[in-house]
XYZ file of C-alpha atoms in Angstrom:
387
model
C 79.837 69.803 121.673
C 80.188 73.155 123.450
C 81.574 75.866 121.159
C 84.878 77.438 122.145
C 84.535 81.002 123.408
C 86.404 83.460 121.161
C 87.575 87.017 121.719
C 88.162 88.869 118.450
C 90.931 91.333 119.265
C 89.509 94.534 117.845
C 87.463 97.238 119.532
C 83.972 97.706 118.140
C 84.943 101.389 117.784
C 87.278 100.403 114.938
C 84.812 98.277 112.980
C 83.827 99.845 109.646
C 82.249 98.609 106.382
C 85.533 98.937 104.481
C 88.270 96.595 103.269
C 90.860 94.859 105.438
C 90.407 93.462 108.954
C 88.092 96.316 110.050
C 85.589 95.433 107.315
C 86.098 91.692 107.713
C 85.282 91.884 111.428
C 82.528 94.455 110.912
C 80.580 91.885 108.876
C 81.019 89.267 111.588
C 80.033 91.696 114.358
C 76.985 92.854 112.406
C 75.832 89.263 111.836
C 76.450 88.205 115.451
C 74.401 91.128 116.747
C 71.493 90.593 114.361
C 70.980 86.887 115.003
C 70.914 84.488 117.939
C 72.776 81.916 115.879
C 76.272 82.803 117.155
C 76.800 83.280 120.907
C 80.455 82.350 121.356
C 82.189 85.320 119.692
C 82.960 88.612 121.455
C 84.852 91.771 120.513
C 86.793 94.294 122.539
C 84.400 96.970 123.851
C 84.296 100.555 122.535
C 87.295 102.757 123.157
C 86.873 105.303 125.951
C 89.387 107.727 124.458
C 87.810 110.800 122.859
C 89.788 113.244 120.732
C 90.652 116.474 122.549
C 92.405 119.662 121.425
C 95.884 118.369 122.269
C 95.353 115.079 120.432
C 94.111 117.007 117.386
C 97.236 119.179 117.412
C 99.440 116.100 117.689
C 97.540 114.464 114.829
C 98.107 117.556 112.658
C 101.848 117.578 113.417
C 102.157 113.853 112.702
C 100.411 114.207 109.350
C 102.366 117.254 108.195
C 105.931 116.782 109.473
C 107.794 113.647 108.402
C 110.291 113.626 111.302
C 107.483 113.824 113.860
C 105.549 111.195 111.900
C 108.594 108.900 111.966
C 109.139 109.174 115.723
C 105.408 108.840 116.412
C 105.148 105.701 114.295
C 108.305 104.213 115.788
C 107.049 104.827 119.332
C 103.603 103.463 118.497
C 104.956 100.239 117.005
C 107.175 99.430 119.992
C 104.732 100.266 122.770
C 102.842 97.731 124.841
C 99.077 97.713 125.193
C 98.406 97.347 128.902
C 94.763 98.503 128.949
C 92.306 95.634 128.782
C 88.876 97.324 128.985
C 88.025 95.357 132.176
C 87.861 92.051 130.308
C 88.634 88.774 132.047
C 90.685 86.820 129.504
C 90.231 83.611 131.483
C 86.629 83.533 130.170
C 87.924 82.739 126.692
C 89.293 79.626 125.063
C 90.721 81.565 122.109
C 91.981 85.070 121.412
C 92.023 85.784 117.691
C 94.272 88.606 116.471
C 93.785 90.121 113.036
C 97.119 91.820 112.441
C 100.642 91.232 113.681
C 101.000 94.671 115.309
C 98.035 94.134 117.659
C 99.403 90.770 118.777
C 102.846 92.279 119.403
C 101.414 95.169 121.438
C 99.378 92.741 123.567
C 102.390 90.537 124.306
C 102.351 91.241 128.069
C 98.575 91.022 128.377
C 98.501 87.526 126.861
C 101.648 86.295 128.558
C 99.707 84.243 131.149
C 96.714 83.436 128.943
C 96.055 79.691 129.069
C 93.969 79.449 125.920
C 94.950 79.463 122.248
C 96.301 82.454 120.342
C 95.145 82.671 116.715
C 96.495 85.035 114.088
C 95.089 86.121 110.741
C 97.377 88.685 109.135
C 94.986 89.962 106.394
C 97.896 91.735 104.698
C 98.411 90.746 101.022
C 102.059 90.080 101.917
C 104.069 90.230 105.168
C 103.354 93.620 106.702
C 106.952 94.836 106.675
C 107.260 94.056 102.954
C 103.948 95.747 102.156
C 105.034 98.832 104.087
C 108.392 98.907 102.341
C 106.766 98.872 98.907
C 103.865 101.244 99.537
C 104.246 103.540 102.536
C 107.829 104.791 102.864
C 108.031 107.590 100.297
C 107.958 110.379 102.910
C 110.823 108.998 105.011
C 114.602 109.106 104.618
C 116.536 105.937 103.782
C 117.676 105.484 107.402
C 114.173 106.116 108.763
C 112.726 103.614 106.309
C 115.314 100.999 107.266
C 114.525 101.487 110.960
C 110.780 101.114 110.436
C 111.165 98.042 108.225
C 113.403 96.364 110.824
C 110.846 97.078 113.558
C 107.965 95.787 111.443
C 109.851 92.608 110.539
C 110.596 92.027 114.230
C 106.867 92.422 114.915
C 105.959 90.028 112.091
C 108.450 87.415 113.321
C 107.308 87.648 116.942
C 103.612 87.380 116.057
C 103.891 84.400 113.704
C 106.009 82.570 116.289
C 103.778 83.503 119.247
C 100.537 82.396 117.602
C 99.523 78.820 118.329
C 97.688 78.693 115.013
C 97.699 80.860 111.894
C 94.479 81.080 109.918
C 94.533 81.762 106.182
C 91.404 81.864 104.013
C 92.973 79.347 101.646
C 96.311 77.740 100.852
C 96.821 80.059 97.867
C 96.746 83.160 100.101
C 100.063 82.038 101.596
C 101.919 82.414 98.281
C 103.194 85.992 98.853
C 104.352 85.041 102.351
C 106.572 82.278 101.028
C 108.772 84.961 99.466
C 109.736 85.998 103.017
C 112.570 83.647 103.962
C 111.711 83.565 107.678
C 108.105 82.543 107.008
C 109.008 79.955 104.392
C 111.796 78.286 106.394
C 110.530 78.697 109.960
C 106.719 78.967 109.938
C 105.497 77.361 106.719
C 107.234 74.047 107.448
C 104.943 73.524 110.457
C 101.876 72.114 108.729
C 99.986 71.669 111.998
C 100.278 75.407 112.722
C 97.857 76.366 109.925
C 94.170 76.031 109.315
C 92.050 77.421 106.483
C 88.632 79.037 106.416
C 87.424 80.951 103.331
C 86.168 84.441 104.088
C 82.482 85.319 104.039
C 80.621 88.607 103.844
C 77.104 90.011 103.768
C 74.906 90.054 100.700
C 74.957 93.534 99.200
C 72.074 95.478 97.762
C 72.393 98.480 95.494
C 70.999 101.902 96.390
C 70.748 103.030 92.752
C 69.958 100.871 89.723
C 72.032 100.539 86.572
C 70.183 103.176 84.575
C 70.336 105.801 87.322
C 74.098 105.387 87.771
C 74.735 105.612 84.047
C 72.582 108.735 83.706
C 74.365 110.324 86.670
C 77.787 109.928 85.028
C 76.619 110.514 81.425
C 77.322 106.945 80.336
C 75.103 105.474 77.623
C 73.199 102.219 78.135
C 75.139 100.610 75.289
C 78.539 101.919 76.383
C 80.953 99.397 77.918
C 81.654 100.267 81.565
C 84.599 98.873 83.553
C 84.703 99.400 87.332
C 87.374 99.272 90.014
C 86.979 99.764 93.774
C 89.964 99.923 96.093
C 93.164 101.598 97.148
C 95.188 103.533 94.599
C 98.603 102.008 95.244
C 101.147 99.604 93.787
C 100.202 96.391 95.555
C 96.583 96.794 94.446
C 97.858 97.201 90.888
C 96.422 100.664 90.360
C 99.465 101.619 88.257
C 98.759 98.685 85.932
C 95.065 99.586 85.853
C 96.031 102.996 84.459
C 98.168 101.338 81.761
C 95.253 99.115 80.786
C 92.805 102.015 80.898
C 94.908 104.332 78.742
C 95.245 101.719 76.001
C 91.587 100.677 76.042
C 90.215 104.223 76.151
C 92.402 105.280 73.225
C 91.170 102.303 71.177
C 87.431 102.696 71.843
C 85.055 105.655 71.987
C 82.304 103.753 73.792
C 84.269 102.532 76.835
C 84.332 104.143 80.296
C 86.198 103.379 83.521
C 84.553 104.238 86.842
C 86.811 104.097 89.902
C 85.921 104.319 93.602
C 88.260 104.756 96.536
C 90.408 107.500 98.020
C 92.768 108.881 95.409
C 96.447 108.495 96.261
C 99.265 107.845 96.534
C 98.873 107.146 92.793
C 96.811 109.758 90.975
C 94.105 109.168 88.376
C 94.457 108.711 84.639
C 93.789 112.045 82.969
C 91.060 111.129 80.491
C 87.477 112.366 80.110
C 86.108 108.812 80.193
C 88.098 107.854 83.314
C 85.735 108.752 86.171
C 87.007 108.971 89.760
C 84.202 109.145 92.327
C 86.424 109.018 95.445
C 85.222 107.356 98.635
C 81.614 106.226 98.465
C 79.243 104.408 100.823
C 77.663 102.672 97.862
C 80.330 101.225 95.545
C 77.998 98.321 94.824
C 75.702 100.444 92.641
C 78.725 101.360 90.509
C 79.726 97.696 90.202
C 76.183 96.665 89.332
C 76.026 99.320 86.605
C 79.244 98.088 84.981
C 79.842 95.360 82.400
C 83.117 94.266 83.971
C 84.856 94.631 87.318
C 88.653 94.510 87.217
C 90.810 93.319 90.114
C 94.433 94.121 89.153
C 96.206 93.383 92.445
C 99.831 92.251 92.239
C 99.623 90.392 95.549
C 96.463 89.530 97.410
C 95.243 87.777 100.535
C 91.536 87.118 99.916
C 89.953 90.326 98.714
C 86.593 91.184 100.287
C 85.725 93.204 97.202
C 85.882 90.071 95.051
C 83.243 88.454 97.261
C 81.139 91.600 97.086
C 81.291 91.589 93.291
C 80.296 87.915 93.293
C 77.255 88.809 95.403
C 76.261 91.419 92.801
C 76.882 89.072 89.881
C 79.024 91.323 87.656
C 81.650 89.643 85.469
C 85.162 89.824 86.953
C 88.639 90.051 85.430
C 91.440 89.373 87.922
C 95.141 88.685 88.190
C 96.059 85.068 88.899
C 97.722 85.635 92.259
C 97.309 84.747 95.949
C 93.729 84.264 97.101
C 92.410 85.095 93.609
C 93.583 81.633 92.516
C 91.118 79.964 94.889
C 88.174 80.795 92.652
C 89.468 78.835 89.672
C 87.856 75.724 91.142
C 84.312 76.982 90.540
C 82.724 75.831 87.298
C 80.926 78.338 85.052
C 82.042 81.269 87.201
C 82.035 84.587 85.322
C 85.669 85.298 86.139
C 88.500 85.770 83.654
C 92.127 85.620 84.753
C 94.876 87.591 83.055
C 98.678 87.319 83.170
C 99.832 90.885 82.488
C 98.610 94.221 81.126
C 98.888 93.127 77.492
C 96.865 90.000 78.213
C 94.252 92.109 80.036
C 93.976 94.536 77.113
C 93.543 91.679 74.652
C 90.819 90.025 76.746
C 88.959 93.284 77.415
C 88.971 94.042 73.693
C 87.411 90.635 73.113
C 84.690 91.321 75.706
C 83.901 94.738 74.222
C 83.200 93.238 70.799
C 81.368 90.194 72.190
C 77.636 90.933 72.081
C 76.606 87.783 73.961
C 75.207 88.276 77.458
C 76.085 86.468 80.673
C 73.902 85.330 83.546
C 74.490 87.298 86.769
C 72.737 84.541 88.692
C 75.767 82.245 88.270
C 78.149 84.344 90.365
C 75.413 85.186 92.841
C 74.672 81.505 93.383
C 78.361 80.759 93.950
C 78.410 83.541 96.527
C 75.257 82.440 98.353
C 76.406 78.821 98.506
C 79.961 79.465 99.663
C 80.744 82.982 100.881
C 78.021 84.385 103.133
C 78.873 85.429 106.693
C 76.644 82.627 107.970
C 78.579 80.045 105.944
C 81.900 81.469 107.141
C 80.935 81.395 110.834
C 79.636 77.823 110.535
C 82.946 76.728 109.003
C 84.947 78.812 111.483
C 83.293 77.306 114.545
C 83.616 73.803 113.148
C 87.346 74.267 112.652
C 88.257 76.045 115.899
C 86.414 73.428 117.959
C 88.941 70.875 116.715
C 91.968 72.948 117.797
C 93.921 71.837 120.844
């Protein structure tokens, strides 16, 4: 059977080895370009726009003045994308969008498209709810209300416009069910959804365990807990600090090492709480640690969890959204926790437990189920059945 031709709606200029849709699609793009195995998936070409002096001035004003930032964001959200990079959409059977805003902006471009429109939201909860909880601190109440209303309109339009909505697993839909529109209008249409667990590349560490520990003055016998990700509420960074403060005050041989841009929530002020900021090699930090903690309050299907699986480090995670999917795997080195007190109790137990665990178990689960190759095989099998 001939594979359906797919256009992934993101410019290759925006693909980066980070979290979210940019990192998700970066892994796919990287795999497609390194092998001859996949020939039916394309991306939007590189952007032709280069920053000039005026655009840099505008960027500075937007970042530093909330009123200008509000009007810029409002204008951006409501605009239409009418530039198509000289691509003939009729060559494609499927256009796959990876956020609701991009689909909304392309509404005129895809108006006469005869193929299928797919949507994967990637957001741990509906975008307007995520924005309301995490991004509105610099705006007035009226500005916030305006932006939330616009974002909800965008979310509604995109979920309705899509012919199919792809989630990595059924559990990833849980946070969306709290949005009345999704639960009562979209979720009731069982034939609108299909599921395909995410895959990613196998990661290799630049520095070994001993080198990382020497670099940060951590002893070989000290217990090291790592976290990689955004420092905000939905990722549970506030709860991570609560857990860290309690654990660090109880033990003299425990360290936390944290990667990711600091803010909006600031670090825990403790000498054994180490913030390294953004790094191109978080995997060496994870490999050097005894435990990786994933404290997110809501989650879609975290790429970082797959990356930690590929490294083999033991994981402690909240039982929410896409995290729940991994309960099905036997012998997996993953511990779920209910709240901060439960996490503290279980970490204390791990600290005093001198038994070792086999990193090969999580790595084998990863290699069998969550590589990019496995994902693309499953993806093509599923989309070829769509009508």
